[in-house]
PDB file of C-alpha atoms and ligand atoms in Angstrom:
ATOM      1  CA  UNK F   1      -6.180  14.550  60.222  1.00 98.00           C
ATOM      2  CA  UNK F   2      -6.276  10.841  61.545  1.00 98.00           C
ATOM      3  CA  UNK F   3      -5.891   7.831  60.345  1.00 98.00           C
ATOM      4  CA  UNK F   4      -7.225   4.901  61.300  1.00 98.00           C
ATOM      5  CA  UNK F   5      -5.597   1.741  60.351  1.00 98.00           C
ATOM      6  CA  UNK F   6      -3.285  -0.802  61.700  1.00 97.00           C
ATOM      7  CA  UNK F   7       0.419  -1.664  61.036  1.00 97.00           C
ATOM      8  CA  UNK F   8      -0.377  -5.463  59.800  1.00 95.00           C
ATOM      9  CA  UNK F   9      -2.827  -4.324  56.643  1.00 96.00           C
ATOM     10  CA  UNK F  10      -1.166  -3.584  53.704  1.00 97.00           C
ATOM     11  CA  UNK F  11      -3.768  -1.297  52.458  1.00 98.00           C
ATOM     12  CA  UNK F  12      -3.234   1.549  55.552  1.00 98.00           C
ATOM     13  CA  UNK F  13       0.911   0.767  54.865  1.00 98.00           C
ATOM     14  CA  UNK F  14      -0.205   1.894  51.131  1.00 98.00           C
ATOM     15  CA  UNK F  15      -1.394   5.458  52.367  1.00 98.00           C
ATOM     16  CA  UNK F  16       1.177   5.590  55.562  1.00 98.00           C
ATOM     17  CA  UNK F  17       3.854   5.848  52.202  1.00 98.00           C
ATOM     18  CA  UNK F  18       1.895   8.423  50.995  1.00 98.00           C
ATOM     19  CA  UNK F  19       2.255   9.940  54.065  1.00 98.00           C
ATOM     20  CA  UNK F  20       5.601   9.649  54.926  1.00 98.00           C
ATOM     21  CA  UNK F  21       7.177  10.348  51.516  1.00 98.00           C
ATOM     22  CA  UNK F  22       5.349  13.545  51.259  1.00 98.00           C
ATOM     23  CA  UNK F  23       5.985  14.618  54.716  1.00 98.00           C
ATOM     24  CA  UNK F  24       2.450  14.870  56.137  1.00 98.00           C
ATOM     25  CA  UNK F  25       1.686  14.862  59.778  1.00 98.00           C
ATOM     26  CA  UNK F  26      -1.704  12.982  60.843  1.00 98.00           C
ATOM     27  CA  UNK F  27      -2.605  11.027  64.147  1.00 98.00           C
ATOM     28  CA  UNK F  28      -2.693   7.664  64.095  1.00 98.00           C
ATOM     29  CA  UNK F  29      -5.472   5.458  65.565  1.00 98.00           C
ATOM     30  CA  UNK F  30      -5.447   1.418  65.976  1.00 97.00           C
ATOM     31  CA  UNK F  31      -8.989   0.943  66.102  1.00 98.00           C
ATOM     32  CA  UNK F  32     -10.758  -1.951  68.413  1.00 96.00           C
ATOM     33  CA  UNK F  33     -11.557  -5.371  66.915  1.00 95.00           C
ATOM     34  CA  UNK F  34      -9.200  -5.884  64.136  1.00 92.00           C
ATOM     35  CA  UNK F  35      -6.722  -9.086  63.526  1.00 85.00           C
ATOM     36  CA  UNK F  36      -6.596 -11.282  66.747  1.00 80.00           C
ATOM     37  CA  UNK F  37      -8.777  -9.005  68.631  1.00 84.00           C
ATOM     38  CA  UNK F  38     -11.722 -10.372  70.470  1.00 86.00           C
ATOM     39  CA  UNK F  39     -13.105  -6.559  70.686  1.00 93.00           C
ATOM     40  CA  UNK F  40     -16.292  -5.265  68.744  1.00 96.00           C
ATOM     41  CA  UNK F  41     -15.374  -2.303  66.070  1.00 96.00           C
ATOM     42  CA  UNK F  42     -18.055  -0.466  68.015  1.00 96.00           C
ATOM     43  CA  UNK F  43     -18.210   3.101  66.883  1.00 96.00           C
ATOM     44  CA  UNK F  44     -15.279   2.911  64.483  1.00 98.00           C
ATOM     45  CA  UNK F  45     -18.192   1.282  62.348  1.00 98.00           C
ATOM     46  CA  UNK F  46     -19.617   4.730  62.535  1.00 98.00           C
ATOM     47  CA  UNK F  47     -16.800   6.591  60.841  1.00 98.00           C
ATOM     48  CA  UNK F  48     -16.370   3.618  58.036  1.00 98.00           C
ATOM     49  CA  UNK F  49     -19.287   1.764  58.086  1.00 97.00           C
ATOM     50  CA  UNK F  50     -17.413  -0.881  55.621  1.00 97.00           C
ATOM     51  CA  UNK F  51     -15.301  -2.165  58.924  1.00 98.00           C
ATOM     52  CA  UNK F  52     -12.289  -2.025  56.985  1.00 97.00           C
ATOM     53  CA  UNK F  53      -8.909  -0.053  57.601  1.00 98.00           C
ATOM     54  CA  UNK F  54      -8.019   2.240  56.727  1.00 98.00           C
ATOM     55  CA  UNK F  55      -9.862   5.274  56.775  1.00 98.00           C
ATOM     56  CA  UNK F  56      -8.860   9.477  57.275  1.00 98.00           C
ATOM     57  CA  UNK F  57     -10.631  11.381  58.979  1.00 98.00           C
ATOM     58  CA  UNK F  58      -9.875  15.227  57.385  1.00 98.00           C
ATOM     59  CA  UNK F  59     -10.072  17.713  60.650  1.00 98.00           C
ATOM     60  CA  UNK F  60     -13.665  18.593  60.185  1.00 98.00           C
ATOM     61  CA  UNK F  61     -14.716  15.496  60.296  1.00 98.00           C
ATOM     62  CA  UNK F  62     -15.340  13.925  56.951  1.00 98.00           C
ATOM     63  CA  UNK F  63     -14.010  10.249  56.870  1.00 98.00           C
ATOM     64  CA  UNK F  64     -12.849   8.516  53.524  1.00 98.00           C
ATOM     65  CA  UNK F  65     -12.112   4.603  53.307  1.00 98.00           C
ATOM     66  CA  UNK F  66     -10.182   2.954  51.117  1.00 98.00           C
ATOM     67  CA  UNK F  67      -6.801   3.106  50.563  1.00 98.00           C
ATOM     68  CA  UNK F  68      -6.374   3.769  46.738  1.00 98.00           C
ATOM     69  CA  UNK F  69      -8.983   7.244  47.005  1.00 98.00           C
ATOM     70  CA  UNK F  70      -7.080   7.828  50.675  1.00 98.00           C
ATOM     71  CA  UNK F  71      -3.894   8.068  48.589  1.00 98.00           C
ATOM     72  CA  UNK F  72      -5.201  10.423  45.093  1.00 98.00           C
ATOM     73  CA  UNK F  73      -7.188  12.201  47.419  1.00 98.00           C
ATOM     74  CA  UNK F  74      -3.814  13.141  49.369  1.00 98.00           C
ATOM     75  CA  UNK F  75      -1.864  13.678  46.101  1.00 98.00           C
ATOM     76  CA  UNK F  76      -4.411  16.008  45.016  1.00 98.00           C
ATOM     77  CA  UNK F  77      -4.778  17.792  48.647  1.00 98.00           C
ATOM     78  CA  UNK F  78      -1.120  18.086  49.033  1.00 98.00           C
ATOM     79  CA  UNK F  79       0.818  18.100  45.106  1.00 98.00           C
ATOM     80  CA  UNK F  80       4.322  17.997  46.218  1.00 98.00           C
ATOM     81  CA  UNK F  81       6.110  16.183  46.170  1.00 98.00           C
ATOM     82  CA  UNK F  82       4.596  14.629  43.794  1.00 98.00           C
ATOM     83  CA  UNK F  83       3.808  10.641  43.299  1.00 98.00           C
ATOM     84  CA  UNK F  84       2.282  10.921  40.234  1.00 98.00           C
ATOM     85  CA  UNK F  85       5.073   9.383  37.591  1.00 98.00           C
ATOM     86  CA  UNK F  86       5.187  12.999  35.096  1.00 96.00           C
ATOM     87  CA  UNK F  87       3.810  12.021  31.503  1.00 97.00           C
ATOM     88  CA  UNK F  88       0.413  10.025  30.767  1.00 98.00           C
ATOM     89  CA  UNK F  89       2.508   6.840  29.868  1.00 98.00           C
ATOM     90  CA  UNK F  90       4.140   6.507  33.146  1.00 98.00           C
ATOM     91  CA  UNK F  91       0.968   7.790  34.567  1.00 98.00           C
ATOM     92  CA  UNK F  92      -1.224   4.567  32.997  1.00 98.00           C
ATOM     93  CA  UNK F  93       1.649   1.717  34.115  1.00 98.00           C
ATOM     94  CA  UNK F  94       1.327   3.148  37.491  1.00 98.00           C
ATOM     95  CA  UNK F  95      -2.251   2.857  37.759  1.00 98.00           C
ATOM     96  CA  UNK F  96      -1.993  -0.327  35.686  1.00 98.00           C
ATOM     97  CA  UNK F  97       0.181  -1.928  38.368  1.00 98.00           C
ATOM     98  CA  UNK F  98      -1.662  -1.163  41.344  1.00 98.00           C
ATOM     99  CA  UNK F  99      -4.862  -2.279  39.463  1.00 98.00           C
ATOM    100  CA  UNK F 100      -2.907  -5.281  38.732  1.00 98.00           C
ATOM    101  CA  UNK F 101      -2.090  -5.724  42.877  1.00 98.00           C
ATOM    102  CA  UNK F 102      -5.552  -4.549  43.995  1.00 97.00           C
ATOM    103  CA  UNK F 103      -7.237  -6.877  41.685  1.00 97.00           C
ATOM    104  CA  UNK F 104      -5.116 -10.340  41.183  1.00 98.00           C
ATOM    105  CA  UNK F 105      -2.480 -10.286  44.059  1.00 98.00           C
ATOM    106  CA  UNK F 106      -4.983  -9.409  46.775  1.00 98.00           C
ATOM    107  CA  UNK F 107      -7.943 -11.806  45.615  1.00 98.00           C
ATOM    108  CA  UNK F 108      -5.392 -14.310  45.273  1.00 98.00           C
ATOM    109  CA  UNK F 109      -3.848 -13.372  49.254  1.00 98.00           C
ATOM    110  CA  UNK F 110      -8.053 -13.442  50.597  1.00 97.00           C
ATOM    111  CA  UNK F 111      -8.078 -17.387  51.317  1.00 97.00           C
ATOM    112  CA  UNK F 112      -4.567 -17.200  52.767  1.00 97.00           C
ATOM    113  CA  UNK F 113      -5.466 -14.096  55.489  1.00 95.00           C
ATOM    114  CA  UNK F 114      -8.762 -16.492  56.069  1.00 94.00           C
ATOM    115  CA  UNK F 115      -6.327 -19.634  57.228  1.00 95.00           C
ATOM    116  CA  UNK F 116      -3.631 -17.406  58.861  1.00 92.00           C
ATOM    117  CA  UNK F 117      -6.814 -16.451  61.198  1.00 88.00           C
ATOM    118  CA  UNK F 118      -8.076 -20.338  62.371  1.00 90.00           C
ATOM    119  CA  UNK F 119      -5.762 -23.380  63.966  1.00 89.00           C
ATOM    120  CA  UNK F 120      -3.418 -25.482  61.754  1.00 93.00           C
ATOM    121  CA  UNK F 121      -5.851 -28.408  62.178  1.00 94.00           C
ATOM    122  CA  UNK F 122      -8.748 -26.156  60.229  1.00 95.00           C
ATOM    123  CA  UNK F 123      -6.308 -25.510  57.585  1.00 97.00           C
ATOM    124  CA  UNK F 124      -7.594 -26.477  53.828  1.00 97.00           C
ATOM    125  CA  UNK F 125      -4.070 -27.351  52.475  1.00 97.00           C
ATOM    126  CA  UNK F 126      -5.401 -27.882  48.969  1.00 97.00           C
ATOM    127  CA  UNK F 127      -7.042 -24.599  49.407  1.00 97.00           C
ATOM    128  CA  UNK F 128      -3.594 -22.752  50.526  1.00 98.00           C
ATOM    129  CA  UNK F 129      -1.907 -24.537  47.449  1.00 98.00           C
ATOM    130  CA  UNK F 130      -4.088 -23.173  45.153  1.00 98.00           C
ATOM    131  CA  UNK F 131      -3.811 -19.997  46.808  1.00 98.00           C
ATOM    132  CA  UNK F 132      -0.142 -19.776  46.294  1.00 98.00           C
ATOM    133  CA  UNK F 133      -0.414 -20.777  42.901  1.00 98.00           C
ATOM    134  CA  UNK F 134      -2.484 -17.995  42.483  1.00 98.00           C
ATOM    135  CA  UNK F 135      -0.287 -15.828  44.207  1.00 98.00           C
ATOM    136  CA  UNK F 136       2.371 -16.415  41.989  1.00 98.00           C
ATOM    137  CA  UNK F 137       0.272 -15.982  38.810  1.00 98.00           C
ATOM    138  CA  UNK F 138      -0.704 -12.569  40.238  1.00 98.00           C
ATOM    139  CA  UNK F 139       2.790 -12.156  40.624  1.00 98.00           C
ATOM    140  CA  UNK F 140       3.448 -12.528  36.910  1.00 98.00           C
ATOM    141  CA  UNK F 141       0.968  -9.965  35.638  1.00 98.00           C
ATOM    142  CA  UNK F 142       3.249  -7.726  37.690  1.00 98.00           C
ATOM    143  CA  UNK F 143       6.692  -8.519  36.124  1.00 98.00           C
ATOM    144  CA  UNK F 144       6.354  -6.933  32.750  1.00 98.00           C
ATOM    145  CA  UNK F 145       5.204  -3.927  33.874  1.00 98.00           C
ATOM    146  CA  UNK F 146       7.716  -3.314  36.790  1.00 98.00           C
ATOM    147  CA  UNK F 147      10.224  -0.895  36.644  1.00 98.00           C
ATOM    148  CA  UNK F 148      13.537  -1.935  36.129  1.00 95.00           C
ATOM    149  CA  UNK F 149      15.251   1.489  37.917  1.00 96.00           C
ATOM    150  CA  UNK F 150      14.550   0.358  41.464  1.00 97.00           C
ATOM    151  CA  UNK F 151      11.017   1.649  41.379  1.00 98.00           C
ATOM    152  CA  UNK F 152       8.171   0.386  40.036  1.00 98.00           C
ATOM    153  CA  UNK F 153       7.871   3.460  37.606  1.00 98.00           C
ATOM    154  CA  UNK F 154      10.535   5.355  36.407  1.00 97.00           C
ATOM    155  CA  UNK F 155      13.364   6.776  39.229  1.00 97.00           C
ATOM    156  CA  UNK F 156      11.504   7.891  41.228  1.00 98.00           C
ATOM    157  CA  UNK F 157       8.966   7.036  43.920  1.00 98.00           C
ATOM    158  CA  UNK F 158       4.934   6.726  42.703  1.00 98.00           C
ATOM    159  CA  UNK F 159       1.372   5.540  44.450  1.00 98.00           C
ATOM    160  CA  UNK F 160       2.420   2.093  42.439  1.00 98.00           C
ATOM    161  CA  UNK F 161       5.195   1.517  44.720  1.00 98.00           C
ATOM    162  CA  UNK F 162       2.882   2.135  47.591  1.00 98.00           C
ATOM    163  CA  UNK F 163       0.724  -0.563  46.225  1.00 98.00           C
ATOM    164  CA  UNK F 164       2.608  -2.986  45.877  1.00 98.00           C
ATOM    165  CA  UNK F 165       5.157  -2.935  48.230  1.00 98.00           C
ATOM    166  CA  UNK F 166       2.706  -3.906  51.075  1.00 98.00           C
ATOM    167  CA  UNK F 167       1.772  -6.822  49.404  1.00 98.00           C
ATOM    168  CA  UNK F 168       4.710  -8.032  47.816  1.00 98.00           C
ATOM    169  CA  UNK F 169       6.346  -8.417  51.884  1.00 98.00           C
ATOM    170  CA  UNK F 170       2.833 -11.007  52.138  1.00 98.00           C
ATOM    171  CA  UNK F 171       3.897 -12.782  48.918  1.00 98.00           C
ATOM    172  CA  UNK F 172       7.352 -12.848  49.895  1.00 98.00           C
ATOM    173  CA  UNK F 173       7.711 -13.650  53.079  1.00 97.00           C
ATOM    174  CA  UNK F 174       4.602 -13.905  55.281  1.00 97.00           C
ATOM    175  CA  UNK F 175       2.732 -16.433  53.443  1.00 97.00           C
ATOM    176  CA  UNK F 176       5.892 -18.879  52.945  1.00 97.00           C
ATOM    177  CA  UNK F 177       7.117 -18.081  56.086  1.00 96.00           C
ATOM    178  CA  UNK F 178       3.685 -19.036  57.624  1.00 96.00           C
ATOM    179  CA  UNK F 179       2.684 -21.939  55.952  1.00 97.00           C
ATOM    180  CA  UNK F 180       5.736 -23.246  55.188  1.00 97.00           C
ATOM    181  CA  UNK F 181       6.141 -23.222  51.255  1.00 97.00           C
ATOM    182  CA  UNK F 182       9.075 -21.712  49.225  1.00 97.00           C
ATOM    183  CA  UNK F 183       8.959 -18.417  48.350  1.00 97.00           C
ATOM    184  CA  UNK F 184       7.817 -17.228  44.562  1.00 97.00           C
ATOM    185  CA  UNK F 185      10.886 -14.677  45.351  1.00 95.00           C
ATOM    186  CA  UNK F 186      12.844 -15.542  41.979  1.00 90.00           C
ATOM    187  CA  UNK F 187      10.331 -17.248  39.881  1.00 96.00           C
ATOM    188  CA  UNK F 188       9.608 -13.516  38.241  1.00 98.00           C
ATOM    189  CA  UNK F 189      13.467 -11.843  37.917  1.00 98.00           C
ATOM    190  CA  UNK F 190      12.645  -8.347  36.985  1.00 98.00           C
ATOM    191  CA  UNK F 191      10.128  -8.175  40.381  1.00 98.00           C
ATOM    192  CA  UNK F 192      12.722  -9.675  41.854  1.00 98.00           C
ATOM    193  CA  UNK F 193      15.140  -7.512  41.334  1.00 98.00           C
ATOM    194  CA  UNK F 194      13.070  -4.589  42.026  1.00 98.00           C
ATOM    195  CA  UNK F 195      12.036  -5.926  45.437  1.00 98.00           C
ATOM    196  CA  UNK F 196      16.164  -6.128  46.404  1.00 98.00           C
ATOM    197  CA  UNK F 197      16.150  -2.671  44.916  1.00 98.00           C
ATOM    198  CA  UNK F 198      13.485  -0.603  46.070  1.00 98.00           C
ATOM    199  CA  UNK F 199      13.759  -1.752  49.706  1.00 98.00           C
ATOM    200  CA  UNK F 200      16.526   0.579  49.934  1.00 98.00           C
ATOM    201  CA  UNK F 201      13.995   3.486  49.511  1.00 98.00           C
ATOM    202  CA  UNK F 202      13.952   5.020  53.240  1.00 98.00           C
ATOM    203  CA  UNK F 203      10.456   5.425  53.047  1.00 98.00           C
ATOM    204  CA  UNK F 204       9.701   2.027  51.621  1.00 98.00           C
ATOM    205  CA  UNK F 205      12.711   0.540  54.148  1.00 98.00           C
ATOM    206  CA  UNK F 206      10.137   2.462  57.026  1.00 98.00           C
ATOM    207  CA  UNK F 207       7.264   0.763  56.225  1.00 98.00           C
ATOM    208  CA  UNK F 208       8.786  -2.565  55.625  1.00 98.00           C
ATOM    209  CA  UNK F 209      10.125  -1.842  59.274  1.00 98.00           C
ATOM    210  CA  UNK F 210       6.765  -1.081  60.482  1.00 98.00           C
ATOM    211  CA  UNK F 211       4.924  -4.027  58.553  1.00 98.00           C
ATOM    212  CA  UNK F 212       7.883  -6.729  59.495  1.00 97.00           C
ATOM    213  CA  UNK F 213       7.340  -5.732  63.271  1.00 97.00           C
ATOM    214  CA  UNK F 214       3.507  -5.727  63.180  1.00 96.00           C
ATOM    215  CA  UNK F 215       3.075  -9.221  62.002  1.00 94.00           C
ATOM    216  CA  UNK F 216       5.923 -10.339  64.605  1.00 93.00           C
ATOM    217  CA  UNK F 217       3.935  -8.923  67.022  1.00 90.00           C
ATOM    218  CA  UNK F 218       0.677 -10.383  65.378  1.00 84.00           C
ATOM    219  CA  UNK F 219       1.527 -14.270  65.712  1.00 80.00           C
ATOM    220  CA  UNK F 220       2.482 -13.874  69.141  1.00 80.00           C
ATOM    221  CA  UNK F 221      -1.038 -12.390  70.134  1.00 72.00           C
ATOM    222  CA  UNK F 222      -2.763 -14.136  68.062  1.00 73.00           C
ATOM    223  CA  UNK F 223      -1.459 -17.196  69.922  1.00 73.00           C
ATOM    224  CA  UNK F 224      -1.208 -15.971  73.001  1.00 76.00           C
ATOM    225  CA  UNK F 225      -5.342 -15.590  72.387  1.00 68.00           C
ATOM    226  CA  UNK F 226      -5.883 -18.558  70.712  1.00 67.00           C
ATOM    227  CA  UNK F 227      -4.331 -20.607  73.800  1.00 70.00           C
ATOM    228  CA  UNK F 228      -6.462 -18.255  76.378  1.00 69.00           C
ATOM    229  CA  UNK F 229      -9.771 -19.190  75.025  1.00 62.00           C
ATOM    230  CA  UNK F 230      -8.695 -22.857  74.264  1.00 62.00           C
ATOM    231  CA  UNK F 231      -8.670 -23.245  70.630  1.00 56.00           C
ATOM    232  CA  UNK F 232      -5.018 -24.818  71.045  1.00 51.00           C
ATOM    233  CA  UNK F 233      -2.405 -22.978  69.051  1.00 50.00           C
ATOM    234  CA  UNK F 234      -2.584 -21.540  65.491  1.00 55.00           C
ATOM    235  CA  UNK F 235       0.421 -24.180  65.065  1.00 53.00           C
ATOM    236  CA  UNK F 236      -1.529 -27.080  65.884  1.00 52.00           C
TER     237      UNK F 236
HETATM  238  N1  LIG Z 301     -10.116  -2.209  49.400  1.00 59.76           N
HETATM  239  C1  LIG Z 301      -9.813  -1.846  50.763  1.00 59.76           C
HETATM  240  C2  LIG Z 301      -9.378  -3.081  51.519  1.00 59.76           C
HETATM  241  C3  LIG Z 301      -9.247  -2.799  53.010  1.00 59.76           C
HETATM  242  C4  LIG Z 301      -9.218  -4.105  53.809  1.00 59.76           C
HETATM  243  O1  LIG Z 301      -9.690  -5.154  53.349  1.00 59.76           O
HETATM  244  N2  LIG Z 301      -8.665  -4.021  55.002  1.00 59.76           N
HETATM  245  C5  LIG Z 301      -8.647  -5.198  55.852  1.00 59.76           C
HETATM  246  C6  LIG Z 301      -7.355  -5.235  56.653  1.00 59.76           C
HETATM  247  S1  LIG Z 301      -6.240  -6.425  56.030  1.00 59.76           S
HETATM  248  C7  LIG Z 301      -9.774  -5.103  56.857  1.00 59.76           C
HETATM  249  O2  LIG Z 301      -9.978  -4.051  57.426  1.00 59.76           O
HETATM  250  N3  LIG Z 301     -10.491  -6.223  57.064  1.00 59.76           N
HETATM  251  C8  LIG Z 301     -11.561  -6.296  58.030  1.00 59.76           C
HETATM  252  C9  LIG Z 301     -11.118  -6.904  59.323  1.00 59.76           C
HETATM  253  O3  LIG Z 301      -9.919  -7.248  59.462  1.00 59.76           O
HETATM  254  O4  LIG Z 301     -11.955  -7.042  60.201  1.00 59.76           O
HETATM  255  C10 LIG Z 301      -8.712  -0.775  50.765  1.00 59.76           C
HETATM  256  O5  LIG Z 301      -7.909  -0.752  49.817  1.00 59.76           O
HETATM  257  O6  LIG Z 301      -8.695   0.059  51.685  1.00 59.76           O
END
């Protein structure tokens, strides 16, 4: 199998957990165009004609986007171990919280990924305020429902954890990091605690690793282009 992604996007680091915790080998492919690239997607528009990462590509062939079907479809191809929390309660909250991410958290993120990509000077700061207020609204549906054993269900590793995990690392400490605000790290206790917590997860510590590293590597290019073709510097 291969999947295409890249390390930045949350929604690939969702399924590389998957991945990882349950031991599956795939190839991985950084397709053309994505982030600060000037490329064209070209024919990666041809195996996911959304444009999106990620998307896996099973060994015959067949190609399946999005990152929450990516991830049941490899709980159901490969059972064990299993991420699926083991009675119907667990089962709902775990849905429940990625819902929760997918839905609120990310909409809430969408304005912020559209300034992190144009100059300083373009910024809408009003727009990025309400953003982050947003943010940490999302943030709150969250804390109810979290997990208060290290994991966001139970003891035990679950697809919720890959959900929010990726974007929680954004919340935390991209977007205040990035545009210089505090961050909502503390305003909701029980997520925070869980975020100290489950980051001592080796799989969760990998892609945190992976993720950290990626966006490092992100703002440099992306400046490094945005100087080349004379837009001044995302920092202006
Ligand atoms: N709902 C999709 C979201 C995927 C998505 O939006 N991926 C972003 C990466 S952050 C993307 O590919 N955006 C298009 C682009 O960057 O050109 C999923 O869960 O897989």
């Amino acid at each position: 199998m291969k999947l295409y992604q890249t390390y930045t996007s949350p929604f690939p680091t969702r399924v590389r957990l998957v991945l990882y915790a349950k031991g599956i080998e795939v190839e991985i492919v950084e397709p053309p165009g994505f982030h600060s690239s000037a490329e064209e997607k070209g024919d990666y528009l041809l195996i996911n004609p959304i444009g999106r990462v990620p998307a896996l590509v099973l060994d015959d062939g067949r190609a399946l986007p999005e990152s929450e079907v990516i991830c049941e479809y490899l709980e159901d191809a490969f059972p064990e171990p299993s991420l699926r929390p083991a009675d119907a309660w667990g089962r709902a909250r775990a849905r429940l919280l990625a819902r929760l991410c997918d839905i609120y958290l990310v909409m809430a993120m969408v304005p912020l990924f559209g300034a992190s990509a144009v100059s300083r000077k373009q910024w809408d700061l009003a727009r990025i305020d309400t953003a982050l207020a947003q943010v940490e609204t999302a943030l709150g549906y969250l804390e109810p429902w979290i997990g208060d054993d290290g994991y966001a269900v139970g003891n035990a590793l679950s697809h919720a954890d890959g959900a929010i995990v990726p974007q929680l690392v954004l919340a935390y400490e991209w977007a205040p990091g990035l545009f210089d605000r505090p961050s909502p790290l503390g305003k909701h206790p029980r997520l925070a605690t869980y975020w100290s917590v489950v980051q001592g997860n080796p799989i969760v510590a990998r892609v945190l690793r992976e993720t950290r590293a990626a966006i490092s590597g992100e703002q440099i290019r992306a400046r490094a282009a945005s100087r080349a073709d004379g837009r001044g510097q995302p920092e202006d």
